[in-house]
Short mmCIF file of C-alpha atoms in Angstrom, two decimals:
data_model
loop_
_atom_site.label_atom_id
_atom_site.label_comp_id
_atom_site.label_asym_id
_atom_site.label_seq_id
_atom_site.Cartn_x
_atom_site.Cartn_y
_atom_site.Cartn_z
CA MET A 738 83.49 22.77 -148.00
CA ARG A 739 84.98 21.20 -144.96
CA MET A 740 85.39 17.95 -146.80
CA LEU A 741 88.10 19.27 -149.26
CA LEU A 742 90.92 18.36 -146.85
CA LEU A 743 89.27 14.96 -146.30
CA ALA A 744 88.92 14.45 -149.97
CA THR A 745 92.57 15.47 -150.58
CA ALA A 746 93.90 13.08 -147.81
CA ILE A 747 91.81 10.12 -148.86
CA THR A 748 92.28 10.65 -152.64
CA LEU A 749 96.14 10.86 -152.12
CA ALA A 750 95.94 7.90 -149.76
CA VAL A 751 93.60 5.51 -151.63
CA ALA A 752 92.89 6.57 -155.30
CA VAL A 753 93.99 3.84 -157.79
CA PRO A 754 92.73 3.11 -161.34
CA PRO A 755 89.97 0.48 -161.83
CA SER A 756 92.04 -1.69 -164.01
CA PHE A 757 92.52 -4.90 -162.05
CA ALA A 758 90.71 -6.88 -164.70
CA ASP A 759 93.13 -6.18 -167.50
CA ASP A 760 96.47 -5.35 -165.74
CA THR A 761 98.50 -8.54 -165.25
CA LYS A 762 101.94 -6.97 -165.16
CA LEU A 763 104.12 -7.41 -162.01
CA PRO A 764 104.38 -4.35 -159.80
CA ASP A 765 106.75 -1.68 -161.02
CA ILE A 766 109.78 -2.14 -158.80
CA GLY A 767 111.35 0.98 -160.24
CA SER A 768 108.41 3.16 -159.26
CA SER A 769 109.22 6.70 -158.15
CA ALA A 770 106.25 6.70 -155.76
CA GLY A 771 108.68 6.84 -152.92
CA GLU A 772 109.85 10.27 -154.20
CA LEU A 773 106.28 11.37 -154.73
CA LEU A 774 105.46 11.08 -151.00
CA THR A 775 108.07 10.62 -148.39
CA PRO A 776 107.47 8.29 -145.40
CA ALA A 777 106.84 11.36 -143.25
CA ARG A 778 104.31 12.73 -145.64
CA GLN A 779 102.66 9.37 -145.96
CA ALA A 780 102.24 9.17 -142.19
CA GLU A 781 100.88 12.81 -142.28
CA TYR A 782 98.24 11.90 -144.77
CA GLY A 783 97.24 8.70 -142.97
CA GLY A 784 96.91 10.57 -139.67
CA MET A 785 94.79 13.31 -141.30
CA MET A 786 92.48 10.79 -142.84
CA LEU A 787 92.14 9.02 -139.36
CA ARG A 788 91.28 12.37 -137.68
CA GLU A 789 88.69 13.23 -140.21
CA LEU A 790 87.03 9.82 -140.12
CA ARG A 791 86.80 10.22 -136.34
CA ASN A 792 85.48 13.75 -136.83
CA TYR A 793 82.49 12.43 -138.85
CA GLY A 794 81.78 9.55 -136.40
CA TYR A 795 82.97 6.66 -138.59
CA LEU A 796 85.49 5.28 -136.04
CA LEU A 797 84.78 2.96 -133.17
CA ASP A 798 87.09 4.12 -130.37
CA ASP A 799 86.91 1.49 -127.68
CA PRO A 800 89.92 0.68 -125.45
CA LEU A 801 89.25 -3.08 -125.31
CA VAL A 802 88.39 -3.62 -129.06
CA ASN A 803 91.34 -1.31 -130.06
CA ASP A 804 93.67 -3.30 -127.73
CA TRP A 805 92.46 -6.59 -129.23
CA LEU A 806 92.86 -5.35 -132.84
CA GLY A 807 96.20 -3.73 -132.18
CA THR A 808 97.67 -6.81 -130.46
CA MET A 809 96.65 -9.06 -133.37
CA GLY A 810 97.83 -6.45 -135.93
CA THR A 811 101.21 -5.80 -134.21
CA ARG A 812 101.77 -9.53 -133.95
CA LEU A 813 101.15 -9.91 -137.76
CA GLY A 814 103.15 -6.70 -138.55
CA SER A 815 106.07 -7.89 -136.78
CA ASN A 816 106.16 -10.94 -138.76
CA SER A 817 105.50 -9.33 -142.03
CA ALA A 818 107.97 -8.62 -144.88
CA GLN A 819 108.78 -5.12 -143.18
CA PRO A 820 108.59 -5.55 -139.38
CA GLN A 821 110.16 -2.15 -138.97
CA GLN A 822 107.09 -0.50 -140.60
CA LYS A 823 104.98 1.37 -138.07
CA TYR A 824 101.28 0.33 -138.34
CA THR A 825 98.13 1.85 -137.01
CA PHE A 826 95.03 -0.31 -136.84
CA PHE A 827 91.58 1.03 -136.29
CA MET A 828 88.04 -0.18 -136.28
CA MET A 829 85.19 1.35 -138.17
CA LYS A 830 81.48 1.20 -137.05
CA ASP A 831 80.24 0.27 -140.46
CA ARG A 832 78.70 -3.24 -140.56
CA GLN A 833 79.43 -3.68 -144.30
CA ILE A 834 82.16 -6.33 -144.71
CA ASN A 835 85.28 -4.47 -145.56
CA ALA A 836 88.85 -3.67 -144.67
CA PHE A 837 91.38 -1.31 -146.32
CA ALA A 838 94.93 -0.06 -146.16
CA THR A 839 96.15 3.35 -146.77
CA LEU A 840 99.35 5.46 -146.56
CA GLY A 841 101.60 5.45 -143.61
CA GLY A 842 100.71 1.98 -142.45
CA TYR A 843 97.09 2.89 -141.47
CA ILE A 844 94.84 -0.12 -141.71
CA GLY A 845 91.11 -0.03 -141.07
CA MET A 846 88.62 -2.78 -140.60
CA ASN A 847 84.82 -2.58 -140.51
CA ALA A 848 82.93 -4.11 -137.61
CA GLY A 849 80.93 -6.04 -140.09
CA LEU A 850 83.96 -8.08 -141.08
CA VAL A 851 84.50 -9.27 -137.56
CA LEU A 852 80.83 -9.98 -137.12
CA THR A 853 80.91 -12.20 -140.24
CA ALA A 854 84.12 -14.11 -139.36
CA GLU A 855 83.74 -17.26 -137.59
CA ARG A 856 87.17 -17.31 -135.96
CA GLU A 857 90.14 -15.01 -135.28
CA ASP A 858 92.33 -16.74 -137.86
CA GLU A 859 89.94 -15.24 -140.55
CA VAL A 860 90.31 -11.76 -139.21
CA ALA A 861 93.95 -12.24 -139.00
CA ALA A 862 94.10 -13.44 -142.69
CA VAL A 863 92.40 -10.22 -143.83
CA LEU A 864 94.70 -8.01 -141.74
CA SER A 865 97.77 -9.93 -143.05
CA HIS A 866 96.44 -9.33 -146.61
CA GLU A 867 96.24 -5.55 -145.89
CA ILE A 868 99.55 -5.51 -144.26
CA ALA A 869 101.11 -7.01 -147.43
CA HIS A 870 99.54 -4.16 -149.43
CA VAL A 871 101.40 -1.70 -147.17
CA THR A 872 104.73 -3.59 -147.22
CA GLN A 873 104.68 -3.89 -150.94
CA GLN A 874 103.75 -0.14 -151.41
CA HIS A 875 100.73 -1.01 -153.54
CA VAL A 876 98.89 2.05 -152.32
CA LEU A 877 101.85 4.35 -153.07
CA ARG A 878 102.16 3.02 -156.55
CA GLY A 879 98.43 3.45 -157.07
CA VAL A 880 98.76 7.09 -156.02
CA GLU A 881 101.35 7.69 -158.71
CA ARG A 882 99.31 5.95 -161.43
CA ALA A 883 96.17 7.85 -160.42
CA GLN A 884 97.40 11.36 -160.58
CA ARG A 885 95.40 12.23 -163.59
CA ASP A 886 92.16 10.98 -161.89
CA GLN A 887 92.49 13.04 -158.65
CA ILE A 888 91.37 16.44 -159.86
CA PRO A 889 87.98 15.21 -161.26
CA ILE A 890 87.27 13.31 -158.09
CA LEU A 891 88.20 16.28 -155.89
CA LEU A 892 86.04 18.66 -157.99
CA GLY A 893 83.03 16.36 -158.08
CA MET A 894 83.25 15.78 -154.24
CA LEU A 895 83.68 19.52 -153.60
CA ALA A 896 80.76 20.37 -155.83
CA ALA A 897 78.50 18.03 -153.97
CA VAL A 898 79.53 19.44 -150.58
CA VAL A 899 79.07 23.00 -151.69
CA ALA A 900 75.58 22.10 -153.13
CA ALA A 901 74.68 20.52 -149.87
CA GLN A 902 75.85 23.58 -147.80
CA GLN A 903 73.84 25.87 -150.08
CA ALA A 904 70.64 23.85 -149.21
CA GLY A 905 70.63 25.71 -145.83
CA GLY A 906 68.19 25.18 -143.02
CA ASN A 907 67.90 21.99 -141.09
CA SER A 908 68.48 19.85 -144.28
CA SER A 909 71.99 21.22 -144.80
CA SER A 910 73.78 19.08 -142.31
CA ASP A 911 71.91 16.02 -143.59
CA ALA A 912 72.78 16.90 -147.25
CA THR A 913 76.40 17.47 -146.31
CA MET A 914 76.58 14.12 -144.62
CA ALA A 915 74.97 12.46 -147.64
CA ALA A 916 77.64 13.99 -149.83
CA ILE A 917 80.42 13.01 -147.46
CA THR A 918 79.05 9.43 -147.30
CA SER A 919 78.86 9.24 -151.15
CA GLY A 920 82.39 10.73 -151.60
CA MET A 921 83.83 8.25 -148.98
CA GLY A 922 82.04 5.41 -150.56
CA LEU A 923 83.66 6.32 -153.95
CA MET A 924 87.19 6.69 -152.36
CA GLN A 925 86.70 3.49 -150.33
CA GLN A 926 85.65 1.43 -153.33
CA ARG A 927 88.65 2.72 -155.36
CA GLN A 928 91.18 2.43 -152.54
CA ILE A 929 92.07 -1.23 -153.05
CA ASP A 930 90.95 -1.61 -156.59
CA TYR A 931 94.34 -3.09 -157.20
CA THR A 932 95.72 -4.90 -160.17
CA ARG A 933 95.36 -8.60 -160.26
CA SER A 934 99.07 -9.16 -159.64
CA ASN A 935 98.89 -6.93 -156.49
CA GLU A 936 96.06 -8.97 -155.05
CA SER A 937 97.88 -12.18 -155.71
CA GLU A 938 101.06 -10.76 -154.17
CA ALA A 939 99.21 -9.67 -151.08
CA ASP A 940 97.66 -13.10 -150.71
CA ARG A 941 101.06 -14.85 -151.01
CA LEU A 942 102.70 -12.54 -148.56
CA GLY A 943 99.73 -12.61 -146.26
CA ILE A 944 99.68 -16.40 -145.95
CA ARG A 945 103.48 -16.31 -145.08
CA THR A 946 102.69 -13.64 -142.42
CA LEU A 947 99.88 -15.82 -141.02
CA SER A 948 102.20 -18.81 -140.81
CA ARG A 949 104.91 -16.83 -139.14
CA SER A 950 102.36 -15.56 -136.56
CA GLY A 951 101.02 -18.95 -135.65
CA TYR A 952 97.65 -18.63 -137.44
CA ASP A 953 95.90 -21.09 -139.59
CA VAL A 954 97.19 -20.68 -143.11
CA ASP A 955 93.91 -22.09 -144.45
CA ALA A 956 91.93 -19.15 -143.14
CA MET A 957 92.52 -16.80 -145.99
CA ALA A 958 91.15 -19.24 -148.72
CA GLY A 959 88.46 -20.40 -146.34
CA PHE A 960 87.09 -16.85 -145.63
CA PHE A 961 87.13 -15.87 -149.31
CA GLU A 962 85.49 -19.08 -150.33
CA ARG A 963 82.80 -18.81 -147.71
CA MET A 964 82.00 -15.22 -148.73
CA SER A 965 82.01 -16.10 -152.38
CA ALA A 966 79.63 -18.98 -151.83
CA ALA A 967 77.25 -16.85 -149.76
CA MET A 968 77.15 -14.28 -152.55
CA ARG A 969 76.35 -16.93 -155.17
CA GLY A 970 73.57 -18.19 -152.94
CA ASN A 971 72.13 -14.60 -152.55
CA GLN A 972 68.80 -14.21 -154.29
CA GLY A 973 69.04 -10.37 -154.29
CA GLY A 974 68.22 -9.63 -150.74
CA TYR A 975 71.62 -7.99 -150.08
CA SER A 976 74.09 -5.98 -152.09
CA THR A 977 77.59 -7.34 -152.73
CA PRO A 978 79.83 -6.59 -149.72
CA ASP A 979 82.44 -3.86 -150.32
CA PHE A 980 85.11 -6.38 -149.53
CA LEU A 981 84.28 -8.48 -152.64
CA ARG A 982 84.00 -5.33 -154.75
CA THR A 983 87.43 -4.05 -153.66
CA HIS A 984 88.99 -7.45 -153.37
CA PRO A 985 87.68 -9.37 -156.40
CA VAL A 986 87.62 -13.12 -155.61
CA ASN A 987 87.44 -15.90 -158.18
CA ILE A 988 88.04 -19.62 -158.44
CA THR A 989 91.63 -19.05 -159.57
CA ARG A 990 92.44 -16.75 -156.72
CA ILE A 991 90.87 -19.22 -154.15
CA SER A 992 92.75 -22.05 -155.64
CA GLU A 993 96.04 -20.39 -155.58
CA ALA A 994 95.51 -19.41 -151.93
CA LYS A 995 94.69 -23.03 -151.02
CA ALA A 996 97.75 -24.29 -152.95
CA ARG A 997 100.08 -21.84 -151.14
CA ALA A 998 98.56 -22.83 -147.77
CA GLU A 999 99.26 -26.52 -148.57
CA GLN A 1000 102.73 -25.83 -149.57
CA MET A 1001 103.22 -23.78 -146.40
CA LYS A 1002 102.06 -26.71 -144.23
CA LYS A 1003 104.49 -29.09 -146.06
CA ASP A 1004 107.27 -26.77 -145.25
CA THR A 1005 106.55 -26.77 -141.49
CA VAL A 1006 107.15 -29.03 -138.53
CA LEU A 1007 104.90 -29.49 -135.58
CA LEU A 1008 106.35 -27.68 -132.52
CA THR A 1009 105.23 -28.28 -128.99
CA THR A 1010 105.87 -25.55 -126.50
CA GLN A 1011 105.38 -25.51 -122.69
CA THR A 1012 103.62 -22.34 -121.60
CA PRO A 1013 102.47 -21.08 -118.13
CA THR A 1014 98.95 -22.18 -119.07
CA GLY A 1015 99.81 -25.59 -120.49
CA VAL A 1016 101.12 -27.30 -123.70
CA ARG A 1017 100.65 -25.51 -126.94
CA GLN A 1018 101.25 -27.06 -130.42
CA GLU A 1019 101.78 -25.07 -133.71
CA ARG A 1020 103.45 -25.47 -136.97
CA VAL A 1021 106.53 -23.40 -137.68
CA ASN A 1022 108.60 -23.07 -140.72
CA PRO A 1023 112.34 -23.88 -140.08
CA SER A 1024 113.45 -21.49 -142.82
CA GLU A 1025 111.47 -18.57 -141.33
CA PRO A 1026 113.14 -16.07 -138.91
CA ASP A 1027 111.16 -17.19 -135.88
CA ALA A 1028 112.65 -20.62 -136.12
CA SER A 1029 115.68 -19.10 -134.19
CA ARG A 1030 113.58 -19.74 -131.02
CA ASP A 1031 115.05 -23.27 -131.00
CA PRO A 1032 118.29 -22.81 -129.10
CA LEU A 1033 119.76 -26.03 -130.61
CA GLY A 1034 118.96 -25.21 -134.17
CA ASN A 1035 117.11 -28.58 -134.60
CA GLN A 1036 114.28 -27.05 -136.68
CA GLY A 1037 116.58 -26.32 -139.52
CA ASN A 1038 118.27 -29.75 -139.55
CA PRO A 1039 117.42 -31.38 -142.91
CA LEU A 1040 118.00 -34.88 -141.43
CA LEU A 1041 115.12 -34.66 -139.16
CA PRO A 1042 111.71 -35.96 -140.48
CA ALA A 1043 109.18 -33.33 -141.32
CA GLY A 1044 106.73 -34.61 -138.85
CA LEU A 1045 109.00 -34.61 -135.85
CA GLN A 1046 107.54 -33.04 -132.80
CA LEU A 1047 110.03 -30.96 -130.74
CA THR A 1048 109.37 -29.95 -127.25
CA LEU A 1049 110.94 -26.63 -126.34
CA PRO A 1050 110.58 -24.10 -123.55
CA ASP A 1051 108.34 -21.15 -124.59
CA ALA A 1052 110.47 -18.22 -125.59
CA GLY A 1053 107.79 -15.84 -124.54
CA LEU A 1054 106.94 -14.63 -128.13
CA PRO A 1055 103.23 -14.38 -128.57
CA ARG A 1056 101.79 -16.43 -131.50
CA GLY A 1057 98.47 -17.61 -132.68
CA GLU A 1058 95.04 -16.57 -131.52
CA THR A 1059 94.52 -14.08 -128.70
CA GLY A 1060 91.61 -16.11 -127.34
CA LEU A 1061 89.54 -13.00 -127.22
CA PHE A 1062 87.75 -13.23 -130.62
CA ASP A 1063 84.33 -14.30 -129.47
CA TRP A 1064 84.25 -11.65 -126.70
CA ALA A 1065 85.49 -9.06 -129.14
CA ARG A 1066 82.87 -10.01 -131.69
CA GLU A 1067 80.10 -9.53 -129.21
CA ARG A 1068 81.42 -6.18 -127.92
CA LEU A 1069 81.47 -4.95 -131.51
CA ARG A 1070 77.95 -6.31 -132.05
CA VAL A 1071 76.76 -3.93 -129.29
CA LEU A 1072 78.91 -0.90 -130.10
CA SER A 1073 78.02 -0.97 -133.88
CA ALA A 1074 74.37 -1.46 -133.54
CA THR A 1075 72.30 1.29 -134.95
CA THR A 1076 69.61 1.31 -132.32
CA PRO A 1077 69.09 -0.58 -128.88
CA SER A 1078 65.90 -2.23 -130.35
CA GLU A 1079 67.80 -3.50 -133.36
CA LEU A 1080 70.38 -5.06 -130.98
CA VAL A 1081 67.67 -6.63 -128.98
CA ARG A 1082 66.13 -8.36 -132.06
CA GLU A 1083 69.53 -9.46 -133.13
CA TYR A 1084 70.22 -11.26 -129.81
CA GLU A 1085 66.63 -12.71 -129.82
CA ASN A 1086 67.31 -14.12 -133.32
CA LEU A 1087 70.68 -15.64 -132.21
CA LYS A 1088 69.00 -17.28 -129.23
CA ARG A 1089 66.32 -18.90 -131.34
CA SER A 1090 68.74 -20.01 -134.10
CA GLN A 1091 71.18 -21.71 -131.69
CA LYS A 1092 70.34 -25.07 -130.13
CA ASN A 1093 71.81 -24.11 -126.83
CA GLY A 1094 70.73 -20.63 -126.73
CA LEU A 1095 73.27 -17.79 -126.34
CA THR A 1096 76.91 -18.48 -125.82
CA ASP A 1097 78.75 -17.01 -122.77
CA PRO A 1098 80.35 -14.30 -124.97
CA GLN A 1099 76.91 -13.49 -126.35
CA ARG A 1100 75.60 -13.14 -122.70
CA TYR A 1101 78.34 -10.80 -122.19
CA GLY A 1102 77.15 -8.89 -125.10
CA VAL A 1103 73.59 -8.65 -123.65
CA ALA A 1104 74.99 -7.55 -120.29
CA ILE A 1105 77.09 -4.64 -121.68
CA ALA A 1106 74.17 -3.68 -123.79
CA ARG A 1107 72.03 -3.37 -120.75
CA LEU A 1108 74.87 -1.46 -119.04
CA ARG A 1109 74.89 1.00 -121.78
CA ASP A 1110 71.12 1.47 -121.46
CA GLY A 1111 71.40 2.36 -117.84
CA GLY A 1112 68.51 2.67 -115.44
CA VAL A 1113 66.89 -0.47 -114.32
CA ALA A 1114 68.90 -2.51 -116.97
CA THR A 1115 71.95 -1.80 -114.93
CA ALA A 1116 70.83 -4.20 -112.22
CA GLN A 1117 70.12 -6.90 -114.76
CA ALA A 1118 73.63 -6.38 -116.26
CA LEU A 1119 75.15 -6.56 -112.82
CA GLN A 1120 73.50 -9.93 -112.16
CA GLU A 1121 74.50 -11.47 -115.48
CA LEU A 1122 78.09 -10.18 -115.22
CA ARG A 1123 78.53 -11.59 -111.73
CA GLN A 1124 77.44 -15.02 -112.89
CA LEU A 1125 79.83 -14.79 -115.88
CA GLN A 1126 82.66 -13.57 -113.62
CA SER A 1127 82.23 -16.68 -111.42
CA GLU A 1128 82.53 -18.88 -114.46
CA TYR A 1129 85.50 -16.75 -116.00
CA PRO A 1130 87.28 -15.18 -112.97
CA ASP A 1131 90.34 -14.30 -115.01
CA ASN A 1132 88.51 -12.82 -118.02
CA LEU A 1133 89.63 -9.18 -118.17
CA TRP A 1134 86.68 -8.02 -120.27
CA VAL A 1135 84.12 -9.55 -117.88
CA ASN A 1136 85.80 -8.08 -114.83
CA LEU A 1137 85.95 -4.56 -116.36
CA ALA A 1138 82.40 -4.70 -117.16
CA LEU A 1139 81.50 -5.97 -113.80
CA GLY A 1140 83.52 -3.11 -112.13
CA GLU A 1141 81.49 -0.59 -114.25
CA ALA A 1142 78.25 -2.15 -113.31
CA GLU A 1143 79.11 -2.24 -109.61
CA SER A 1144 80.04 1.53 -109.68
CA ARG A 1145 76.86 2.43 -111.57
CA SER A 1146 74.90 0.54 -109.02
CA GLY A 1147 76.30 2.72 -106.35
CA GLN A 1148 78.76 0.05 -105.00
CA HIS A 1149 81.72 2.31 -105.48
CA ALA A 1150 84.03 0.76 -102.77
CA GLU A 1151 83.63 -2.75 -104.27
CA ALA A 1152 84.11 -1.51 -107.78
CA ASN A 1153 87.30 0.37 -106.89
CA ARG A 1154 88.69 -2.65 -105.05
CA ARG A 1155 88.06 -4.71 -108.23
CA PHE A 1156 89.80 -2.11 -110.40
CA ASP A 1157 92.66 -1.74 -107.96
CA ALA A 1158 93.30 -5.46 -108.16
CA LEU A 1159 93.18 -5.46 -111.88
CA LEU A 1160 95.61 -2.49 -112.04
CA LYS A 1161 97.96 -4.24 -109.80
CA ARG A 1162 97.85 -7.32 -111.99
CA LEU A 1163 98.14 -5.31 -115.24
CA PRO A 1164 99.87 -2.03 -114.40
CA ARG A 1165 100.47 -1.06 -118.01
CA SER A 1166 97.15 -2.02 -119.37
CA ARG A 1167 95.46 0.75 -121.34
CA PRO A 1168 91.98 -0.77 -121.19
CA VAL A 1169 92.24 -1.18 -117.55
CA ALA A 1170 93.45 2.43 -116.79
CA LEU A 1171 91.00 4.02 -119.18
CA THR A 1172 88.04 2.00 -117.89
CA TYR A 1173 88.97 2.73 -114.26
CA ALA A 1174 89.48 6.40 -114.94
CA GLY A 1175 86.09 6.57 -116.66
CA VAL A 1176 84.54 5.12 -113.63
CA LEU A 1177 86.23 7.50 -111.24
CA ASN A 1178 85.33 10.46 -113.43
CA GLU A 1179 81.64 9.27 -113.24
CA GLN A 1180 81.83 9.04 -109.38
CA GLY A 1181 83.25 12.55 -109.24
CA GLY A 1182 85.06 14.36 -106.44
CA LYS A 1183 88.61 15.81 -106.17
CA ASP A 1184 90.13 12.64 -104.78
CA ALA A 1185 88.70 10.54 -107.60
CA GLY A 1186 90.03 13.03 -110.17
CA LYS A 1187 93.52 13.00 -108.74
CA ARG A 1188 93.56 9.18 -108.63
CA ALA A 1189 92.43 9.06 -112.28
CA GLN A 1190 95.00 11.68 -113.21
CA ALA A 1191 97.88 9.75 -111.64
CA MET A 1192 96.77 6.53 -113.37
CA LEU A 1193 96.42 8.13 -116.85
CA ARG A 1194 99.51 10.43 -116.79
CA PRO A 1195 102.03 7.62 -117.62
CA LEU A 1196 100.01 6.61 -120.66
CA LEU A 1197 100.25 10.01 -122.13
CA THR A 1198 103.97 9.53 -122.97
CA ARG A 1199 103.27 6.66 -125.30
CA ASN A 1200 99.55 7.22 -126.28
CA SER A 1201 99.32 10.95 -126.76
CA ASP A 1202 97.48 10.50 -130.02
CA ASP A 1203 94.51 8.76 -128.27
CA PRO A 1204 91.56 11.05 -128.08
CA VAL A 1205 89.74 8.88 -125.53
CA LEU A 1206 92.79 9.13 -123.30
CA GLN A 1207 93.08 12.87 -123.69
CA SER A 1208 89.32 13.40 -122.98
CA SER A 1209 89.39 11.18 -119.86
CA PHE A 1210 92.65 12.90 -118.69
CA ALA A 1211 91.08 16.35 -119.26
CA ARG A 1212 87.94 15.43 -117.09
CA ALA A 1213 90.10 13.99 -114.39
CA SER A 1214 92.16 17.09 -114.36
CA GLU A 1215 89.04 19.24 -113.88
CA LEU A 1216 87.91 17.15 -111.08
CA ALA A 1217 91.40 17.38 -109.49
CA GLY A 1218 91.30 21.18 -109.64
CA ASP A 1219 94.02 21.40 -112.37
CA PRO A 1220 92.27 23.74 -115.05
CA THR A 1221 95.55 24.19 -117.01
CA ARG A 1222 96.13 20.50 -117.67
CA ALA A 1223 92.46 20.14 -118.29
CA SER A 1224 92.50 22.83 -121.04
CA GLU A 1225 95.60 21.42 -122.61
CA ALA A 1226 94.05 17.88 -122.77
CA TYR A 1227 90.74 19.15 -124.15
CA ALA A 1228 92.62 20.81 -126.91
CA GLU A 1229 94.54 17.79 -127.79
CA ALA A 1230 91.28 15.90 -127.83
CA ALA A 1231 89.80 18.45 -130.25
CA TYR A 1232 92.63 18.20 -132.63
CA LEU A 1233 92.69 14.37 -132.58
CA ASN A 1234 88.90 14.47 -133.27
CA GLY A 1235 89.40 16.36 -136.46
CA ARG A 1236 88.87 19.86 -135.14
CA PRO A 1237 92.14 21.64 -135.55
CA GLU A 1238 90.59 25.21 -135.51
CA GLN A 1239 88.97 24.53 -132.18
CA ALA A 1240 92.18 23.09 -130.82
CA LEU A 1241 94.20 26.17 -131.92
CA ILE A 1242 91.78 28.60 -130.31
CA GLN A 1243 91.74 26.60 -127.10
CA PHE A 1244 95.68 26.51 -126.98
CA GLN A 1245 95.81 30.30 -127.72
CA ALA A 1246 93.34 30.91 -125.03
CA LEU A 1247 95.45 28.78 -122.65
CA LEU A 1248 98.52 31.13 -123.32
CA LYS A 1249 96.65 34.09 -121.89
CA GLN A 1250 96.46 32.46 -118.39
CA PRO A 1251 98.75 34.43 -116.16
CA ALA A 1252 99.80 31.44 -113.96
CA LEU A 1253 101.09 29.37 -116.74
CA ASP A 1254 104.44 27.89 -115.90
CA TYR A 1255 107.53 28.00 -118.26
CA VAL A 1256 107.36 24.30 -119.27
CA THR A 1257 103.69 24.29 -120.06
CA ARG A 1258 103.93 27.60 -121.99
CA ALA A 1259 106.73 26.09 -124.16
CA ARG A 1260 104.77 22.97 -124.72
CA VAL A 1261 101.65 24.92 -125.69
CA ASP A 1262 103.68 27.27 -128.00
CA ALA A 1263 105.04 24.18 -129.77
CA ARG A 1264 101.56 22.70 -130.42
CA ILE A 1265 100.29 26.06 -131.78
CA GLU A 1266 103.19 26.25 -134.11
CA SER A 1267 102.46 22.62 -135.37
CA ILE A 1268 98.71 23.12 -135.74
CA MET A 1269 98.76 26.62 -137.34
CA PRO A 1270 99.77 25.57 -140.78
CA THR A 1271 96.86 23.09 -140.99
CA VAL A 1272 94.39 25.67 -139.91
CA LEU A 1273 95.72 28.36 -142.33
CA GLU A 1274 95.52 26.02 -145.19
CA MET A 1275 91.88 25.19 -144.38
CA ARG A 1276 91.05 28.85 -144.10
CA ARG A 1277 92.75 29.58 -147.38
CA LEU A 1278 90.65 26.89 -148.99
CA GLY A 1279 87.41 28.28 -147.35
CA VAL A 1280 87.10 25.35 -145.07
CA ARG A 1281 85.68 26.27 -141.80
CA ASP A 1282 84.69 24.20 -138.69
CA PRO A 1283 80.87 24.14 -138.82
CA ASP A 1284 80.65 24.67 -134.88
CA MET A 1285 82.97 27.63 -135.17
CA SER A 1286 80.95 29.09 -137.94
CA ARG A 1287 77.76 28.91 -135.94
CA ASN A 1288 79.39 30.50 -133.06
#
């Protein structure tokens, strides 16, 4: 029965009627959906969904992957129709090809989509499409239209979970997970079952966002076309990807996307900028807001020929590809693999199918796979990463993995020197701080704990909703001999991982400690007050944490 809140959150967030085939009207600009759910309530439902997804192991919480996805998403969001909207981008472990948007600006992407993409522009095209669904409130309007459908879905999902719980024994958890998976599959399939006009609008605005952000405007049509062609050539060996079921693609839609991209290119000029790493060329639209980067206003001069190349100093605004796509894809390949043996076969197939063997990012993937295996494989990973680091001395991903390999090989001093240098170069980098703190926590000892604590504490002010950060800070606090901060951080991690009842009990136990200072007591009281309504509602509905029930 624990799934009732998850069902409620996801239903409210994503349920829309399956009527894209026959609804060709424009979106209802006069919709009262904004009154149905306030922005604060939308964010609340989006956060609840994210925590529940994490609770059931669907999320892929990796600092480097999240940083890459967030950088790309934030870049696109800041160039969208609503740059003031707050977006939260997250990666799912699932290798099905899919992406989705839900209430509160929460946008999820499956690892399978990145593994299928051939370049970052294609991933950015999908993200910009999902961002457009958020900016145009397509999800919110869908919620309003689907009110009559929500109760049957909730009842059906609840009945499945109850039946699974009644199975008892060892099969109960498996049956419950099967019911959860089925219910989530239904919800996810319905979530972007938008009208034809909504999809077209998201494509149109998405391409504009791509252009503003410096990405290839042809990427959207290209990705859709390649996926559609692959499915036409499929002889039944694979099912239709979720992305094509929830984002129906036809010749008309692909043609429209191509036409918009061509028009977008006609409306742009080629801009050459001087950056610290060299010269960069990109197309910019003089009529778009980012054209103000030209201090002389030349881009908007109608007397200048459309193909004129302008050389301007770089204004420091990040545009275009991050340059990390190939490395991110291989890291995702490793982190989303079902079993180590499956991953080994996957890389063996890649090596045989490619004329020159594995690429350098794929070698990185093999190395981190070995690093995760541990044991004798750590020495092999260390050797491979040292070779890669000599070829890519400034690659952060390679350096972080090398530092981990050195530490796990017993070379603690060398690893710490490497991390200290990275931290000095990138003092506000979340991946550097979290990776270094994780290594220090593995090394153990009070001094290591204090060092990790000091490094992570500044991140808590702006990333308090990060369960990886909270868990790492909790362990560091334990090592440093600070049980109060450790208990508080563990409780926060429990809440963010979808276990509010556990979090409440941990916070209440913390209040009983006699040495608790006034500031900490006030902070804990505030967290108890904010979590209590959620726990009480769950108890009223008969939803209990399975771990708490067993205890």
